[in-house]
């Protein structure tokens, strides 16, 4: 028996009217538990749209504070939030958008120590981190715990997204075996990013989460979707499970979670795609 | 005799290899290793992953793997979350 309040029926009416969603699908979304790692460029649109969609439990984790240079793309935060913890600013906007949901706030960094405990409470984990160590550890933890992990990345005028469903397709390490060498990775301010890319890729990640919760459609499993904003082209790169993957391969060499000592942020000035 | 050598030279000179790079056709006028091709495109091997004909190519093989006619090469980048 589906029990919606009158307000919920109106709030989610454009979902409920879709035959593929309906009342049952909306219930699945309302019961969904999603952890968004980072409330920056990607995390902002992901969390914003998932809150709007009514994802019942939305975990947000970030240890950073809002900086003026964030506001070009991190749409959960406003000018008045400069200096505030990002999770606090994010929680306020998410609750204002939809008081119907629980926002669980973690003002910390996700590491090998707190990872397993934190992700255990969620159905889906979303990658909105710029920290390569966090991304690799999260991938490993999701493979170990069998949790789906929706990867997203943006750089300059390019972006990419892929969904990792352990046991059903390749993981992040099947493609990127380990984080880039230290030193090959200068600061993010050097690389730059067109702010709107965070929206393009973040919304794709949020779409994947909703499809997973609904059990509808084809997920980006085994398909790395790449986006070139200048050419305005999407491309799909088929990727297979790598038998020699150190975490999900035939003879895994990673048997426990380990953090990497790496600088945060992305990549050197380089031509991303043609 | 002279003519034979001449035509051999021509054959040697027109090694043309057509590959697909990031989804688009590209014609190579000489033989490239994967490493050589990356450097021609100013892509540092440290920060990319290469998928060759649908399989991830181990970094150790970048130098010894030569690009052949019909190869499909995708260069995948590390990308952050826009923090
Ligand atoms: Zn793997």
Short mmCIF file of N, CA, C and O in Angstrom, two decimals, chain B residues 20-68:
data_model
loop_
_atom_site.label_atom_id
_atom_site.label_comp_id
_atom_site.label_asym_id
_atom_site.label_seq_id
_atom_site.Cartn_x
_atom_site.Cartn_y
_atom_site.Cartn_z
N UNK B 20 41.61 4.78 -35.80
CA UNK B 20 40.55 5.59 -35.20
C UNK B 20 41.05 6.07 -33.85
O UNK B 20 41.44 5.26 -33.01
N UNK B 21 41.10 7.38 -33.68
CA UNK B 21 41.60 7.97 -32.43
C UNK B 21 40.46 8.74 -31.79
O UNK B 21 39.92 9.67 -32.39
N UNK B 22 40.10 8.34 -30.58
CA UNK B 22 38.97 8.96 -29.88
C UNK B 22 37.75 9.12 -30.78
O UNK B 22 37.12 10.17 -30.82
N UNK B 23 37.47 8.07 -31.51
CA UNK B 23 36.24 8.02 -32.30
C UNK B 23 36.34 8.64 -33.69
O UNK B 23 35.39 8.59 -34.44
N UNK B 24 37.51 9.23 -34.01
CA UNK B 24 37.63 9.84 -35.33
C UNK B 24 38.79 9.25 -36.12
O UNK B 24 39.81 8.90 -35.55
N UNK B 25 38.60 9.15 -37.44
CA UNK B 25 39.63 8.59 -38.31
C UNK B 25 40.87 9.49 -38.31
O UNK B 25 40.75 10.70 -38.30
N UNK B 26 42.01 8.85 -38.30
CA UNK B 26 43.24 9.62 -38.38
C UNK B 26 44.24 8.85 -39.23
O UNK B 26 44.37 7.63 -39.10
N UNK B 27 44.91 9.58 -40.11
CA UNK B 27 45.89 8.92 -40.99
C UNK B 27 47.29 9.21 -40.48
O UNK B 27 47.65 10.36 -40.22
N UNK B 28 48.06 8.13 -40.30
CA UNK B 28 49.43 8.27 -39.81
C UNK B 28 50.37 8.10 -40.99
O UNK B 28 50.25 7.14 -41.75
N UNK B 29 51.33 9.01 -41.12
CA UNK B 29 52.23 8.95 -42.26
C UNK B 29 53.47 8.13 -41.96
O UNK B 29 54.31 7.92 -42.80
N UNK B 30 53.61 7.70 -40.73
CA UNK B 30 54.70 6.78 -40.40
C UNK B 30 54.27 5.87 -39.28
O UNK B 30 53.18 6.01 -38.74
N UNK B 31 55.16 4.94 -38.98
CA UNK B 31 54.82 3.97 -37.95
C UNK B 31 54.99 4.61 -36.57
O UNK B 31 56.01 5.22 -36.28
N UNK B 32 53.97 4.47 -35.74
CA UNK B 32 54.05 5.02 -34.39
C UNK B 32 53.85 3.92 -33.36
O UNK B 32 52.99 3.05 -33.54
N UNK B 33 54.60 4.01 -32.29
CA UNK B 33 54.25 3.21 -31.12
C UNK B 33 53.14 3.99 -30.41
O UNK B 33 52.92 5.16 -30.70
N UNK B 34 52.48 3.33 -29.46
CA UNK B 34 51.45 4.04 -28.70
C UNK B 34 52.10 5.22 -27.97
O UNK B 34 51.56 6.34 -27.97
N UNK B 35 53.28 5.00 -27.40
CA UNK B 35 53.98 6.07 -26.69
C UNK B 35 54.31 7.23 -27.64
O UNK B 35 54.10 8.40 -27.30
N UNK B 36 54.81 6.89 -28.83
CA UNK B 36 55.14 7.91 -29.82
C UNK B 36 53.90 8.70 -30.24
O UNK B 36 53.96 9.92 -30.40
N UNK B 37 52.80 7.98 -30.39
CA UNK B 37 51.56 8.64 -30.79
C UNK B 37 51.07 9.59 -29.71
O UNK B 37 50.63 10.71 -29.99
N UNK B 38 51.18 9.16 -28.44
CA UNK B 38 50.77 10.04 -27.34
C UNK B 38 51.62 11.29 -27.33
O UNK B 38 51.12 12.41 -27.18
N UNK B 39 52.94 11.12 -27.53
CA UNK B 39 53.81 12.29 -27.44
C UNK B 39 53.57 13.22 -28.63
O UNK B 39 53.61 14.43 -28.49
N UNK B 40 53.27 12.64 -29.80
CA UNK B 40 52.89 13.45 -30.96
C UNK B 40 51.67 14.32 -30.63
O UNK B 40 51.56 15.46 -31.09
N UNK B 41 50.78 13.79 -29.80
CA UNK B 41 49.57 14.53 -29.43
C UNK B 41 49.71 15.28 -28.11
O UNK B 41 48.71 15.73 -27.54
N UNK B 42 50.97 15.40 -27.63
CA UNK B 42 51.25 16.10 -26.38
C UNK B 42 50.44 15.57 -25.21
O UNK B 42 49.92 16.31 -24.37
N UNK B 43 50.29 14.24 -25.16
CA UNK B 43 49.59 13.61 -24.05
C UNK B 43 50.61 12.87 -23.20
O UNK B 43 51.35 12.03 -23.71
N UNK B 44 50.66 13.22 -21.92
CA UNK B 44 51.63 12.58 -21.06
C UNK B 44 51.15 11.18 -20.67
O UNK B 44 50.02 11.02 -20.20
N UNK B 45 51.99 10.15 -20.89
CA UNK B 45 51.56 8.79 -20.56
C UNK B 45 51.24 8.59 -19.08
O UNK B 45 50.51 7.66 -18.73
N UNK B 46 51.75 9.50 -18.24
CA UNK B 46 51.52 9.35 -16.79
C UNK B 46 50.07 9.59 -16.40
O UNK B 46 49.63 9.11 -15.36
N UNK B 47 49.36 10.37 -17.19
CA UNK B 47 48.03 10.78 -16.72
C UNK B 47 46.91 10.29 -17.64
O UNK B 47 45.80 10.80 -17.58
N UNK B 48 47.21 9.32 -18.47
CA UNK B 48 46.16 8.79 -19.33
C UNK B 48 46.10 7.27 -19.21
O UNK B 48 47.03 6.62 -18.75
N UNK B 49 44.96 6.75 -19.64
CA UNK B 49 44.82 5.32 -19.84
C UNK B 49 44.49 5.13 -21.31
O UNK B 49 43.77 5.92 -21.90
N UNK B 50 45.06 4.08 -21.91
CA UNK B 50 44.82 3.83 -23.32
C UNK B 50 44.00 2.57 -23.48
O UNK B 50 44.33 1.52 -22.93
N UNK B 51 42.94 2.70 -24.24
CA UNK B 51 42.15 1.53 -24.61
C UNK B 51 42.43 1.27 -26.09
O UNK B 51 42.20 2.13 -26.93
N UNK B 52 43.00 0.10 -26.39
CA UNK B 52 43.34 -0.24 -27.78
C UNK B 52 42.44 -1.39 -28.21
O UNK B 52 42.47 -2.47 -27.61
N UNK B 53 41.63 -1.14 -29.21
CA UNK B 53 40.68 -2.13 -29.74
C UNK B 53 39.85 -2.75 -28.61
O UNK B 53 39.62 -3.96 -28.56
N UNK B 54 39.41 -1.89 -27.73
CA UNK B 54 38.46 -2.33 -26.70
C UNK B 54 39.08 -2.92 -25.44
O UNK B 54 38.35 -3.28 -24.53
N UNK B 55 40.40 -3.00 -25.37
CA UNK B 55 41.02 -3.52 -24.14
C UNK B 55 42.01 -2.50 -23.60
O UNK B 55 42.68 -1.80 -24.37
N UNK B 56 42.08 -2.41 -22.29
CA UNK B 56 43.03 -1.47 -21.68
C UNK B 56 44.45 -1.99 -21.91
O UNK B 56 44.76 -3.15 -21.64
N UNK B 57 45.29 -1.11 -22.44
CA UNK B 57 46.68 -1.49 -22.73
C UNK B 57 47.55 -1.16 -21.51
O UNK B 57 47.59 -0.01 -21.08
N UNK B 58 48.26 -2.15 -20.95
CA UNK B 58 49.13 -1.85 -19.80
C UNK B 58 50.19 -0.82 -20.19
O UNK B 58 50.69 -0.84 -21.31
N UNK B 59 50.49 0.07 -19.25
CA UNK B 59 51.47 1.14 -19.51
C UNK B 59 52.82 0.60 -19.99
O UNK B 59 53.48 1.21 -20.81
N UNK B 60 53.19 -0.58 -19.45
CA UNK B 60 54.47 -1.19 -19.82
C UNK B 60 54.54 -1.48 -21.32
O UNK B 60 55.62 -1.60 -21.89
N UNK B 61 53.38 -1.61 -21.96
CA UNK B 61 53.36 -1.97 -23.38
C UNK B 61 53.25 -0.77 -24.31
O UNK B 61 53.21 -0.94 -25.53
N UNK B 62 53.21 0.44 -23.76
CA UNK B 62 53.04 1.63 -24.61
C UNK B 62 54.17 1.74 -25.64
O UNK B 62 53.94 2.11 -26.78
N UNK B 63 55.39 1.43 -25.19
CA UNK B 63 56.53 1.67 -26.07
C UNK B 63 56.66 0.59 -27.15
O UNK B 63 57.07 0.86 -28.26
N UNK B 64 56.29 -0.62 -26.79
CA UNK B 64 56.50 -1.74 -27.72
C UNK B 64 55.30 -2.02 -28.63
O UNK B 64 55.41 -2.80 -29.56
N UNK B 65 54.18 -1.38 -28.34
CA UNK B 65 52.99 -1.64 -29.16
C UNK B 65 52.94 -0.65 -30.32
O UNK B 65 52.90 0.56 -30.13
N UNK B 66 52.99 -1.19 -31.55
CA UNK B 66 52.93 -0.33 -32.73
C UNK B 66 51.49 -0.25 -33.23
O UNK B 66 50.75 -1.24 -33.19
N UNK B 67 51.13 0.93 -33.68
CA UNK B 67 49.77 1.12 -34.20
C UNK B 67 49.67 0.53 -35.60
O UNK B 67 50.50 0.82 -36.47
N UNK B 68 48.66 -0.28 -35.79
CA UNK B 68 48.46 -0.97 -37.08
C UNK B 68 47.20 -0.43 -37.77
O UNK B 68 46.32 0.15 -37.12
#
